[in-house]
Coordinates of C-alpha atoms in Angstrom, one line a residue:
L1 CA 29.3 35.5 -32.5
N2 CA 25.6 34.3 -32.1
S3 CA 26.4 31.2 -34.0
L4 CA 29.3 30.4 -31.6
C5 CA 27.1 31.1 -28.6
F6 CA 24.3 28.8 -29.6
P7 CA 26.2 25.5 -29.1
V8 CA 27.3 26.7 -25.7
E9 CA 23.7 27.4 -24.7
L10 CA 22.5 24.1 -26.1
R11 CA 25.2 22.2 -24.1
R12 CA 24.1 24.0 -21.0
L13 CA 20.5 23.1 -21.6
L14 CA 21.4 19.4 -22.2
H15 CA 23.6 19.5 -19.1
L16 CA 20.7 20.8 -17.0
I17 CA 18.4 18.2 -18.4
A18 CA 20.9 15.4 -17.6
V19 CA 21.4 16.8 -14.1
F20 CA 17.6 16.9 -13.6
C21 CA 17.1 13.4 -14.8
F22 CA 20.0 12.1 -12.6
V23 CA 18.5 13.8 -9.5
Y24 CA 15.0 12.5 -10.4
V25 CA 16.3 8.9 -10.8
L26 CA 18.3 9.3 -7.6
L27 CA 15.3 10.5 -5.6
K28 CA 13.1 7.8 -7.0
T29 CA 15.7 5.2 -6.1
V30 CA 16.0 6.5 -2.6
K31 CA 12.2 6.5 -2.2
L32 CA 11.9 2.9 -3.5
C33 CA 14.8 1.8 -1.2
R34 CA 13.1 3.4 1.8
R35 CA 9.9 1.6 0.7
R36 CA 11.7 -1.7 0.6
W37 CA 13.3 -1.2 4.1
K38 CA 9.9 -0.2 5.5
M39 CA 8.3 -3.4 4.0
L40 CA 11.1 -5.5 5.4
E41 CA 10.6 -4.0 8.8
R42 CA 6.9 -4.5 8.7
M43 CA 7.2 -8.2 7.7
Q44 CA 10.0 -9.1 10.2
L45 CA 7.5 -10.7 12.6
F46 CA 6.4 -13.1 9.8
P47 CA 9.1 -15.6 8.6
G48 CA 8.6 -17.0 5.1
P49 CA 10.3 -18.6 2.1
P50 CA 13.5 -17.0 0.9
A51 CA 13.0 -14.3 -1.8
H52 CA 15.3 -13.2 -4.6
W53 CA 16.5 -9.6 -4.0
L54 CA 15.2 -8.3 -7.3
F55 CA 12.4 -10.7 -8.4
G56 CA 11.1 -11.6 -5.0
H57 CA 9.0 -14.8 -5.4
V58 CA 7.8 -14.1 -8.9
L59 CA 10.0 -16.7 -10.5
E60 CA 8.5 -19.3 -8.2
F61 CA 5.2 -18.9 -10.1
P62 CA 5.9 -19.8 -13.7
Q63 CA 2.2 -20.4 -14.5
D64 CA 2.9 -24.0 -15.5
G65 CA 0.4 -25.7 -13.2
T66 CA 2.7 -25.8 -10.2
D67 CA 2.0 -22.3 -8.7
L68 CA -0.7 -23.4 -6.3
D69 CA 1.2 -26.5 -5.3
K70 CA 4.1 -24.3 -4.3
T71 CA 1.9 -22.1 -2.1
V72 CA 0.3 -25.2 -0.5
T73 CA 3.9 -26.5 0.3
W74 CA 4.7 -23.1 1.9
T75 CA 1.4 -23.3 3.9
H76 CA 2.6 -26.6 5.5
Q77 CA 5.8 -24.8 6.5
Y78 CA 4.1 -21.5 7.6
P79 CA 0.5 -22.5 8.5
Y80 CA -0.6 -19.1 9.7
A81 CA 1.0 -16.5 7.4
Y82 CA 4.1 -15.6 5.4
P83 CA 5.2 -12.7 3.2
I84 CA 5.2 -13.0 -0.6
W85 CA 7.3 -10.5 -2.6
F86 CA 6.4 -9.4 -6.1
G87 CA 9.5 -7.7 -7.2
P88 CA 11.8 -5.8 -4.8
F89 CA 9.3 -3.2 -3.5
T90 CA 5.9 -4.9 -3.1
A91 CA 5.1 -7.5 -0.5
F92 CA 1.8 -9.1 0.6
L93 CA 1.3 -10.9 3.9
N94 CA -0.3 -14.1 2.6
I95 CA -2.6 -15.5 5.3
N96 CA -3.9 -19.1 5.2
H97 CA -5.4 -19.8 8.7
P98 CA -9.1 -19.2 9.6
D99 CA -8.2 -17.2 12.8
Y100 CA -6.1 -14.8 10.8
V101 CA -8.7 -14.5 8.0
K102 CA -11.5 -13.8 10.5
T103 CA -9.6 -10.9 12.0
L104 CA -9.0 -9.4 8.5
L105 CA -12.4 -9.9 6.9
L106 CA -14.4 -8.6 9.9
S107 CA -12.3 -5.4 9.8
T108 CA -13.1 -2.4 7.6
A109 CA -10.0 -2.8 5.4
P110 CA -10.9 -2.0 1.8
K111 CA -9.7 -3.9 -1.3
D112 CA -6.0 -3.4 -2.0
D113 CA -4.9 -0.7 -4.4
M114 CA -2.3 -3.0 -6.2
V115 CA -4.1 -6.0 -7.7
Y116 CA -7.5 -4.4 -8.2
Q117 CA -6.3 -1.1 -9.7
F118 CA -5.3 -3.0 -12.8
I119 CA -8.8 -4.2 -13.5
I120 CA -10.5 -0.8 -12.9
P121 CA -10.1 0.3 -16.6
W122 CA -12.2 -2.9 -17.4
I123 CA -14.9 -3.1 -14.7
G124 CA -14.8 0.4 -13.3
E125 CA -15.3 1.2 -9.6
G126 CA -18.3 -1.1 -9.1
L127 CA -19.2 -3.2 -6.1
L128 CA -16.1 -5.3 -6.4
V129 CA -13.5 -2.6 -5.9
S130 CA -15.3 0.5 -4.5
S131 CA -15.1 1.3 -0.8
G132 CA -16.6 3.6 1.8
Q133 CA -20.0 5.2 1.4
K134 CA -20.1 4.5 -2.3
W135 CA -19.7 0.7 -1.7
F136 CA -22.2 0.8 1.2
R137 CA -24.8 2.7 -0.9
H138 CA -24.5 0.4 -3.9
R139 CA -24.5 -2.8 -1.8
R140 CA -27.7 -1.6 -0.1
L141 CA -29.2 -0.7 -3.4
L142 CA -28.4 -4.0 -5.1
T143 CA -29.2 -6.5 -2.3
P144 CA -33.0 -6.7 -3.2
G145 CA -31.9 -8.0 -6.6
F146 CA -30.9 -11.2 -4.9
H147 CA -33.9 -11.7 -2.7
Y148 CA -35.1 -15.3 -2.8
D149 CA -38.4 -14.3 -4.5
V150 CA -36.2 -13.0 -7.4
L151 CA -34.0 -16.1 -7.4
K152 CA -37.0 -18.4 -7.6
E153 CA -37.8 -16.9 -11.1
Y154 CA -34.2 -17.6 -12.2
V155 CA -34.4 -21.4 -11.8
K156 CA -36.3 -21.9 -15.0
L157 CA -34.1 -19.5 -17.0
V158 CA -30.9 -21.3 -15.8
A159 CA -32.5 -24.6 -16.6
D160 CA -33.3 -23.5 -20.1
S161 CA -29.8 -22.3 -20.7
T162 CA -28.4 -25.6 -19.4
K163 CA -30.7 -27.6 -21.6
T164 CA -29.4 -25.6 -24.7
M165 CA -25.9 -26.6 -23.7
L166 CA -26.8 -30.2 -23.2
D167 CA -28.6 -30.4 -26.6
K168 CA -25.3 -29.3 -28.1
W169 CA -23.4 -31.9 -26.2
E170 CA -25.9 -34.6 -27.4
Q171 CA -25.4 -33.5 -31.0
I172 CA -21.6 -33.7 -30.6
C173 CA -21.9 -37.2 -29.1
M174 CA -24.2 -38.3 -32.0
E175 CA -21.4 -37.2 -34.4
G176 CA -19.1 -39.7 -32.8
N177 CA -17.0 -37.4 -30.7
N178 CA -17.5 -38.0 -27.0
A179 CA -14.4 -36.1 -25.9
L180 CA -15.1 -32.4 -25.0
E181 CA -13.5 -29.3 -23.6
V182 CA -16.3 -28.3 -21.2
Y183 CA -15.0 -25.0 -19.8
Q184 CA -15.8 -23.1 -23.0
H185 CA -19.3 -24.6 -23.2
V186 CA -20.1 -23.9 -19.6
S187 CA -18.8 -20.3 -19.9
L188 CA -21.3 -19.7 -22.8
M189 CA -24.1 -21.3 -20.7
T190 CA -23.4 -19.2 -17.6
L191 CA -23.1 -16.0 -19.7
D192 CA -26.4 -16.9 -21.3
S193 CA -27.9 -17.4 -17.9
I194 CA -26.7 -14.2 -16.3
L195 CA -27.8 -12.2 -19.3
K196 CA -31.3 -13.6 -19.0
C197 CA -31.6 -13.5 -15.3
A198 CA -29.9 -10.2 -14.2
F199 CA -30.3 -8.2 -17.4
S200 CA -33.4 -9.5 -19.1
Y201 CA -31.3 -9.9 -22.3
H202 CA -31.7 -12.8 -24.7
S203 CA -28.4 -13.1 -26.6
N204 CA -28.6 -16.6 -28.3
C205 CA -24.8 -16.7 -27.6
Q206 CA -24.9 -20.5 -27.1
V207 CA -26.8 -21.2 -30.4
E208 CA -24.6 -18.8 -32.3
S209 CA -21.5 -19.9 -30.4
D210 CA -20.5 -16.3 -30.0
S211 CA -17.5 -16.4 -27.6
S212 CA -16.0 -13.0 -28.4
Y213 CA -17.0 -11.6 -25.0
I214 CA -15.8 -14.7 -23.2
Q215 CA -12.5 -14.6 -25.1
A216 CA -12.2 -10.9 -24.1
V217 CA -12.7 -11.8 -20.4
Y218 CA -10.1 -14.6 -20.7
N219 CA -7.6 -12.1 -22.2
L220 CA -8.4 -9.4 -19.6
C221 CA -7.9 -11.9 -16.7
F222 CA -4.6 -13.1 -18.2
L223 CA -3.3 -9.6 -18.9
S224 CA -4.3 -8.2 -15.5
N225 CA -2.5 -11.1 -13.8
Q226 CA 0.6 -10.6 -16.1
R227 CA 0.7 -6.9 -15.4
F228 CA 0.7 -7.5 -11.6
R229 CA 3.6 -10.0 -11.9
T230 CA 5.7 -7.7 -14.2
F231 CA 7.1 -4.8 -12.1
P232 CA 7.8 -2.3 -15.0
Y233 CA 4.2 -2.7 -16.1
H234 CA 3.0 -1.2 -12.8
N235 CA 3.9 2.2 -14.5
N236 CA 0.9 3.3 -16.5
L237 CA 2.9 4.9 -19.3
I238 CA 5.1 1.9 -19.8
Y239 CA 2.1 -0.4 -19.9
Y240 CA 0.2 1.9 -22.2
L241 CA 3.0 1.9 -24.7
S242 CA 3.6 -1.9 -24.5
P243 CA 2.0 -4.5 -26.8
H244 CA 0.3 -6.1 -23.8
G245 CA -1.2 -2.7 -22.9
F246 CA -2.6 -2.5 -26.5
R247 CA -4.1 -6.0 -26.2
F248 CA -5.7 -5.0 -22.8
R249 CA -7.3 -1.9 -24.3
K250 CA -8.6 -3.8 -27.3
A251 CA -10.2 -6.5 -25.0
C252 CA -11.6 -3.8 -22.7
N253 CA -13.2 -2.0 -25.7
L254 CA -14.8 -5.3 -26.8
A255 CA -16.1 -6.1 -23.3
H256 CA -17.5 -2.5 -22.9
R257 CA -19.3 -2.7 -26.3
H258 CA -21.0 -5.8 -25.1
T259 CA -22.2 -4.3 -21.8
E260 CA -23.2 -1.0 -23.5
E261 CA -25.4 -3.0 -25.9
V262 CA -27.1 -4.8 -23.0
I263 CA -27.8 -1.5 -21.2
R264 CA -29.0 0.2 -24.5
Q265 CA -31.5 -2.5 -25.2
R266 CA -32.9 -2.4 -21.7
K267 CA -33.2 1.4 -21.8
E268 CA -35.1 1.1 -25.1
T269 CA -37.6 -1.2 -23.3
F270 CA -38.1 1.5 -20.7
K271 CA -39.4 3.8 -23.5
D272 CA -42.4 1.4 -24.0
E273 CA -45.0 2.6 -21.5
K274 CA -46.7 -0.8 -21.3
E275 CA -43.4 -2.5 -20.6
L276 CA -42.4 0.1 -18.1
E277 CA -45.7 -0.4 -16.2
K278 CA -45.0 -4.2 -16.1
I279 CA -41.5 -3.6 -14.7
K280 CA -42.9 -1.2 -12.0
E281 CA -45.5 -3.7 -11.0
K282 CA -42.9 -6.3 -10.1
R283 CA -42.5 -6.9 -6.4
Y284 CA -38.8 -7.2 -6.9
L285 CA -36.8 -5.8 -9.8
D286 CA -33.9 -7.6 -11.5
F287 CA -30.4 -6.4 -11.3
L288 CA -30.3 -4.0 -14.3
D289 CA -33.8 -2.6 -13.6
I290 CA -32.7 -1.7 -10.1
L291 CA -29.7 0.2 -11.5
L292 CA -31.8 2.0 -14.1
C293 CA -34.6 2.9 -11.7
A294 CA -32.4 3.8 -8.7
R295 CA -32.6 7.2 -7.0
D296 CA -30.8 8.4 -3.9
E297 CA -32.4 10.4 -1.1
D298 CA -32.1 13.6 -3.2
G299 CA -33.7 11.9 -6.3
V300 CA -30.4 11.7 -8.2
V301 CA -30.1 8.7 -10.5
L302 CA -26.9 6.7 -11.1
S303 CA -24.7 8.1 -13.7
D304 CA -24.1 6.1 -17.0
E305 CA -20.5 5.5 -15.7
E306 CA -21.8 4.0 -12.4
I307 CA -24.3 1.8 -14.2
R308 CA -21.8 0.5 -16.7
A309 CA -19.3 -0.2 -13.9
E310 CA -21.8 -2.4 -12.0
V311 CA -22.9 -4.1 -15.2
D312 CA -19.3 -4.8 -16.2
T313 CA -18.6 -6.2 -12.7
F314 CA -21.6 -8.5 -12.6
M315 CA -21.3 -9.6 -16.2
F316 CA -17.8 -10.8 -15.3
E317 CA -18.4 -12.1 -11.8
G318 CA -21.8 -13.5 -12.7
H319 CA -20.6 -15.8 -15.4
D320 CA -16.9 -16.4 -15.2
T321 CA -16.6 -17.4 -11.5
T322 CA -19.7 -19.7 -11.8
A323 CA -18.3 -21.2 -15.0
S324 CA -15.1 -22.0 -13.1
G325 CA -17.1 -23.6 -10.2
I326 CA -19.3 -25.8 -12.5
S327 CA -16.4 -26.9 -14.7
W328 CA -14.2 -28.0 -11.8
L329 CA -17.2 -29.7 -10.2
L330 CA -17.7 -31.7 -13.3
Y331 CA -14.0 -32.6 -13.3
C332 CA -14.1 -33.7 -9.6
L333 CA -17.2 -35.9 -10.2
A334 CA -15.6 -37.4 -13.3
Q335 CA -12.6 -38.3 -11.2
H336 CA -14.8 -39.8 -8.4
T337 CA -17.4 -41.9 -10.2
E338 CA -18.8 -43.3 -7.0
H339 CA -19.8 -39.9 -5.8
Q340 CA -21.1 -39.0 -9.3
Q341 CA -23.4 -42.0 -9.2
K342 CA -24.7 -41.1 -5.7
C343 CA -25.5 -37.6 -6.9
R344 CA -27.2 -39.0 -10.0
E345 CA -29.4 -41.4 -8.0
E346 CA -30.4 -38.6 -5.7
I347 CA -31.4 -36.3 -8.6
Q348 CA -33.2 -39.1 -10.5
E349 CA -35.3 -39.9 -7.5
L350 CA -36.3 -36.2 -7.2
L351 CA -37.1 -35.9 -10.9
K352 CA -39.3 -38.9 -10.9
Q353 CA -42.1 -36.8 -9.4
H354 CA -41.3 -33.6 -11.3
K355 CA -41.0 -33.0 -15.1
Q356 CA -38.4 -30.3 -14.6
I357 CA -36.0 -28.9 -12.0
E358 CA -37.8 -26.5 -9.7
W359 CA -36.9 -24.1 -6.8
D360 CA -38.3 -26.4 -4.1
L361 CA -36.1 -29.3 -5.3
L362 CA -32.8 -27.3 -4.8
H363 CA -33.1 -27.8 -1.0
K364 CA -33.8 -31.5 -1.3
M365 CA -30.4 -32.7 -2.7
P366 CA -28.2 -32.9 0.3
Y367 CA -25.5 -35.3 -1.1
T368 CA -25.2 -33.2 -4.3
T369 CA -24.9 -30.1 -2.2
M370 CA -22.1 -31.7 -0.2
C371 CA -20.3 -32.6 -3.4
I372 CA -20.6 -29.0 -4.7
K373 CA -19.1 -27.7 -1.4
E374 CA -16.3 -30.2 -1.5
S375 CA -15.5 -29.2 -5.1
L376 CA -15.6 -25.5 -4.0
R377 CA -13.2 -26.4 -1.2
L378 CA -10.6 -28.1 -3.5
C379 CA -11.1 -25.8 -6.5
P380 CA -12.4 -22.4 -5.3
P381 CA -13.4 -20.2 -8.3
V382 CA -11.6 -17.2 -6.8
P383 CA -8.4 -18.7 -5.3
G384 CA -7.4 -15.5 -3.4
I385 CA -8.5 -12.0 -2.5
A386 CA -6.6 -9.0 -1.0
R387 CA -7.0 -6.1 1.3
K388 CA -5.0 -2.9 2.3
L389 CA -5.1 -2.1 6.0
N390 CA -6.6 1.2 6.8
K391 CA -5.5 0.9 10.5
P392 CA -3.2 -1.4 12.4
L393 CA -4.4 -5.0 12.7
T394 CA -3.5 -7.4 15.6
F395 CA -4.0 -11.1 15.1
F396 CA -5.0 -13.6 17.7
D397 CA -1.4 -14.6 18.4
G398 CA -0.4 -11.0 19.2
R399 CA 1.5 -10.3 16.0
T400 CA 0.6 -6.9 14.5
L401 CA 0.7 -5.3 11.0
P402 CA 0.7 -1.5 10.7
E403 CA -1.6 0.6 8.6
G404 CA -0.9 0.5 4.8
C405 CA 0.2 -3.1 4.6
L406 CA -1.1 -5.3 1.8
V407 CA -2.7 -8.6 3.0
G408 CA -3.6 -11.5 0.7
V409 CA -6.1 -14.2 1.7
S410 CA -5.2 -17.5 0.1
I411 CA -8.6 -19.2 -0.1
Y412 CA -7.0 -22.1 -2.0
C413 CA -4.5 -22.7 0.8
I414 CA -7.0 -22.1 3.7
H415 CA -9.1 -24.9 2.1
R416 CA -6.0 -27.2 2.2
N417 CA -4.5 -26.2 5.5
P418 CA -3.7 -29.5 7.3
M419 CA -4.2 -27.8 10.7
I420 CA -7.9 -27.5 9.8
W421 CA -8.7 -30.3 7.3
N422 CA -7.8 -34.0 7.7
N423 CA -6.4 -35.4 4.5
P424 CA -7.0 -32.1 2.7
E425 CA -6.2 -33.4 -0.8
I426 CA -8.8 -36.2 -0.7
F427 CA -12.3 -35.5 -2.2
D428 CA -14.6 -36.3 0.6
P429 CA -18.1 -34.8 0.5
L430 CA -19.0 -36.0 3.9
R431 CA -16.8 -33.3 5.4
F432 CA -19.9 -31.1 4.8
S433 CA -22.4 -33.4 6.5
P434 CA -24.3 -31.5 9.4
E435 CA -22.4 -33.4 12.1
N436 CA -19.0 -32.9 10.5
S437 CA -19.7 -29.2 9.9
A438 CA -21.1 -28.4 13.3
N439 CA -17.8 -27.5 15.0
R440 CA -15.9 -26.2 12.0
H441 CA -14.3 -22.8 12.2
S442 CA -16.6 -20.1 10.7
H443 CA -13.8 -19.0 8.3
A444 CA -12.4 -22.4 7.4
F445 CA -14.5 -22.6 4.2
I446 CA -14.9 -19.3 2.4
P447 CA -15.4 -19.9 -1.4
F448 CA -17.5 -16.7 -1.4
S449 CA -15.3 -14.8 1.0
A450 CA -16.9 -13.7 4.4
G451 CA -17.7 -10.7 6.5
P452 CA -19.5 -7.6 5.3
R453 CA -17.9 -7.8 1.8
N454 CA -18.8 -11.3 1.1
C455 CA -20.2 -12.2 -2.4
I456 CA -23.6 -10.7 -2.9
G457 CA -24.5 -13.3 -5.5
Q458 CA -23.4 -16.4 -3.6
Q459 CA -27.0 -17.8 -3.4
F460 CA -27.5 -17.3 -7.1
A461 CA -24.2 -19.1 -7.8
M462 CA -25.1 -22.1 -5.6
N463 CA -28.5 -22.4 -7.2
E464 CA -27.1 -22.2 -10.7
M465 CA -24.5 -24.9 -9.8
K466 CA -27.3 -27.2 -8.4
V467 CA -29.5 -26.7 -11.5
A468 CA -26.7 -27.3 -13.9
I469 CA -25.3 -30.4 -12.2
A470 CA -28.8 -31.9 -11.8
L471 CA -29.6 -31.6 -15.5
I472 CA -26.1 -32.7 -16.6
L473 CA -26.0 -35.8 -14.5
S474 CA -29.5 -36.8 -15.5
R475 CA -28.4 -36.9 -19.2
F476 CA -24.7 -37.8 -19.2
E477 CA -22.1 -39.9 -17.5
L478 CA -18.8 -38.1 -17.1
E479 CA -15.3 -39.6 -17.4
V480 CA -11.8 -38.0 -17.1
D481 CA -9.9 -37.6 -20.4
E482 CA -6.6 -39.1 -19.1
A483 CA -4.7 -37.8 -22.2
K484 CA -5.5 -34.2 -21.3
P485 CA -5.3 -33.5 -17.5
P486 CA -6.1 -29.9 -16.5
I487 CA -3.3 -27.5 -15.6
K488 CA -4.5 -25.2 -12.8
I489 CA -3.5 -21.6 -13.1
P490 CA -4.6 -18.9 -10.7
Q491 CA -5.7 -15.7 -12.4
L492 CA -8.7 -13.6 -11.2
V493 CA -10.5 -16.9 -11.3
L494 CA -9.2 -20.5 -11.1
R495 CA -8.7 -21.8 -14.7
S496 CA -7.0 -24.6 -16.5
K497 CA -4.3 -23.6 -18.9
N498 CA -5.3 -26.2 -21.4
G499 CA -9.1 -26.3 -20.6
I500 CA -11.0 -29.0 -18.8
H501 CA -11.4 -32.1 -21.0
L502 CA -13.9 -34.8 -20.2
K503 CA -15.5 -37.8 -22.0
L504 CA -19.2 -37.9 -22.1
K505 CA -21.5 -40.9 -22.3
K506 CA -25.2 -40.3 -23.1
L507 CA -27.5 -42.1 -20.6
D508 CA -30.3 -44.2 -21.9

């Protein structure tokens, strides 16, 4: 009798499980449908390009070099803002006009919890993604690390790293190969620079050509972007079990080992009493020393997790975004040789009276600075940022978004908005002359974002770009490699799918 009852009990159990699963899926579906209807209602004031009911606009962005061109085309049609759908349930209001951007960036809206949540396992909740009192506390803590007295000391370190890269380029040219993919070389140089400047860490990564960390960062940027674009991957379990999730964790572990070694070495230095006294006698501490010496009002130090999060954040932001900016600047100057030559003449005139590039010279190269800014306009290292509204937001034209909406700021499109810029696709450094800049909207040019959450390291980045371009142009002439034009792809930073290929000519 028991043996006959068992299958009945089993069938009942399976039946209950099936009913439970059906009810769960039904409730989840209803919840997602309500979410979609709510998003449609919120976005109804903002017309935009037609979206597929399931994929949204994802299929419009095949990552083949046309993605950004597509958004620029939409900007011409919808010059203020338009919704972009990523799948059936997630929509961002993509804004591309300075008046809209100003309203958003001067608000207290935190970073969004969609895009940035996917990079938290990598960079932690550091200054980039944290919010509220934690963000305010860390921002106030780290700001002295970018005081101009600190930045002065960095000029020589950046120059040394750049010279190491240029010596390698010279060796490559002597071997008869004047064609070069520069992004990888520049990435190693900017990594070398940030390690020396912010972390007092000498890695020899350029000499040893150790690109394992750089490759890990490239993979993490690609995989984070891919996860955001793939709706099923928004589920943590599905992503964890996927091959892409495995690759992400592997790259994360490599990046974390790198930063942990940097922190470990600096902590070892602190055990040397003489070295510790030297550090304490500094008027301004560097970035990592601030983190290791920091104490709050109650004397509590930062936890190991908080320190690593900030180091991971600045290791990434301090080298990858600057590498993007310098690489695209080199490409722009290679395309426009007349501007390249004007920069070279300006730099050579300065270096006649100085044996090396110095802090005081960085403010005496106006034409080069204008070229840098025009390159940052056309090729911003960070093509977009995002916020999640923590309260309703009303724009200057009266249109309102309710609390909870996701808003994307398309820096790339703002810099190409024809309502703001004449002939926006033309490389024209004179846009940034004092007279042409005087009446420009304060939020028309935002390569480093704007408002209270602007880039804390923007002055460091500008200085590094000036030092690098001055030394490069004083030793090499740049030409475009017509056989390998770059294919722009927007990830966390603006990259080229096939690298940035230039031809180098050593100057006499």
